[in-house]
Amino acid sequence: MHILRKLGFYLVALWAAVTLNFFIPRMLPGSPVDAVLAKLALRGPVDPGTRRSIEIMLGADDDKPLLQEYFSYLGSLFSGDLGISVTYFPMPVTQIIGQSLPWTLVLVGLATTITFVIGMVLGTIAGWKRGSWLDSLIPATTIMQAVPYFWLALLFIYVLSVNMDLFPISGGYDPSLVRPAFDYPFVSNAVYYGFLPALTIVLSSLGGWLLGMRNMMVSTLSEDYILTAEAKGLNPRRIMVMYAARNAMLPSVSGFAISLGFVVSGSIVVETVFSYPGIGYTMLQAVNNNDYSLMQGLFLVITVSVLAANLVVDLLYGIIDPRTRARG
């Protein structure tokens, strides 16, 4: 029954998100039809009947009632048709998302996971050994988190790419050397190009995880069950990991799940600065070109990812903390 209530709540949330996903882009100024016509006009004269054809193709038919257009949109979603992109006309939205999503999942997903693991480990040690050298490291990491993404990214480009020529300035790989394929030359080249964007994400978000875990460890170590475990003479490492860290990391697990959901949205600032071909960079292009179909497709993928991540955590939280099962 508890699981059914959770599923029902997330289904309602998904419907609300899909509905907002339909209406919000249509409130923006500008028209995607005009954007396509402007591109076609660069190649030569455009027939007057072309506008009507493009309106129907993009689902921006002014003669159709908005409610009817909404239900047509829902029907297209169930059939897997997300429409045609204006920005990358005439490519379908599903193909564009399929090309951009792997880049973001690998870059932001790995960077977020690595940051979380490092933050949990260092935060656990810093909370367990208060006053150690790790405590003096925490202010430096929090300062890095306060620095804007784009400034840190530009700093790395200037120092490591422009001056030292250690890493490339932009892009996801070198098209003159490799072609996209799951082999060592391409993967190694993609890792080389993705190192600086990943480093930016890790350094700018490590402080939050580290400080949060350290503070929770300090709070948890004052609990009675920790004192009882110490009085029983249990191994200090076991107390640190199984008793203190396991309970102290519960709030961080929820935050990590939300972060994983937003991994799909990418890091718009970082991807834009490095011209990295991920979801964030694609999203910016869609907004700049009033690309309703692409914006809706990207928002839908992001929404489903966030809701799925939260649902998984809600279901797994009972395993991590059995007390939540009693409340549920």
PDB file of C-alpha atoms in Angstrom, residues 14 17 23 50 91 94 104 117 129 139 141 151 154-155 160 172 205 210 250 260 262 276 281 293 311:
ATOM      1  CA  LEU A  14       4.577  13.608 -13.795  1.00  0.00           C
ATOM      2  CA  ALA A  17       5.155  18.472 -15.093  1.00  0.00           C
ATOM      3  CA  PHE A  23       2.207  25.553 -21.700  1.00  0.00           C
ATOM      4  CA  THR A  50       5.433  27.194 -46.750  1.00  0.00           C
ATOM      5  CA  MET A  91      16.300  16.515 -37.358  1.00  0.00           C
ATOM      6  CA  THR A  94      14.551  12.187 -30.220  1.00  0.00           C
ATOM      7  CA  THR A 104      26.139  14.576 -20.349  1.00  0.00           C
ATOM      8  CA  VAL A 117      32.133   9.602  -2.838  1.00  0.00           C
ATOM      9  CA  LYS A 129      39.063  13.156  13.697  1.00  0.00           C
ATOM     10  CA  PRO A 139      37.335  26.319   4.208  1.00  0.00           C
ATOM     11  CA  THR A 141      36.691  23.660  -0.540  1.00  0.00           C
ATOM     12  CA  TRP A 151      34.759  31.878 -13.667  1.00  0.00           C
ATOM     13  CA  LEU A 154      37.527  30.222 -17.663  1.00  0.00           C
ATOM     14  CA  LEU A 155      40.401  30.183 -15.151  1.00  0.00           C
ATOM     15  CA  LEU A 160      45.842  24.838 -18.303  1.00  0.00           C
ATOM     16  CA  GLY A 172      33.962  16.751 -26.758  1.00  0.00           C
ATOM     17  CA  SER A 205      30.717  21.091  -5.671  1.00  0.00           C
ATOM     18  CA  LEU A 210      32.368  17.441   2.566  1.00  0.00           C
ATOM     19  CA  LEU A 250      21.201   9.692   5.283  1.00  0.00           C
ATOM     20  CA  LEU A 260      21.630  12.287 -10.016  1.00  0.00           C
ATOM     21  CA  PHE A 262      19.539  16.612 -12.444  1.00  0.00           C
ATOM     22  CA  TYR A 276      30.744  20.519 -24.735  1.00  0.00           C
ATOM     23  CA  TYR A 281      24.557  23.147 -24.342  1.00  0.00           C
ATOM     24  CA  SER A 293       9.763  20.877 -29.522  1.00  0.00           C
ATOM     25  CA  LEU A 311      11.118   7.529  -6.376  1.00  0.00           C
TER      26      LEU A 311
END
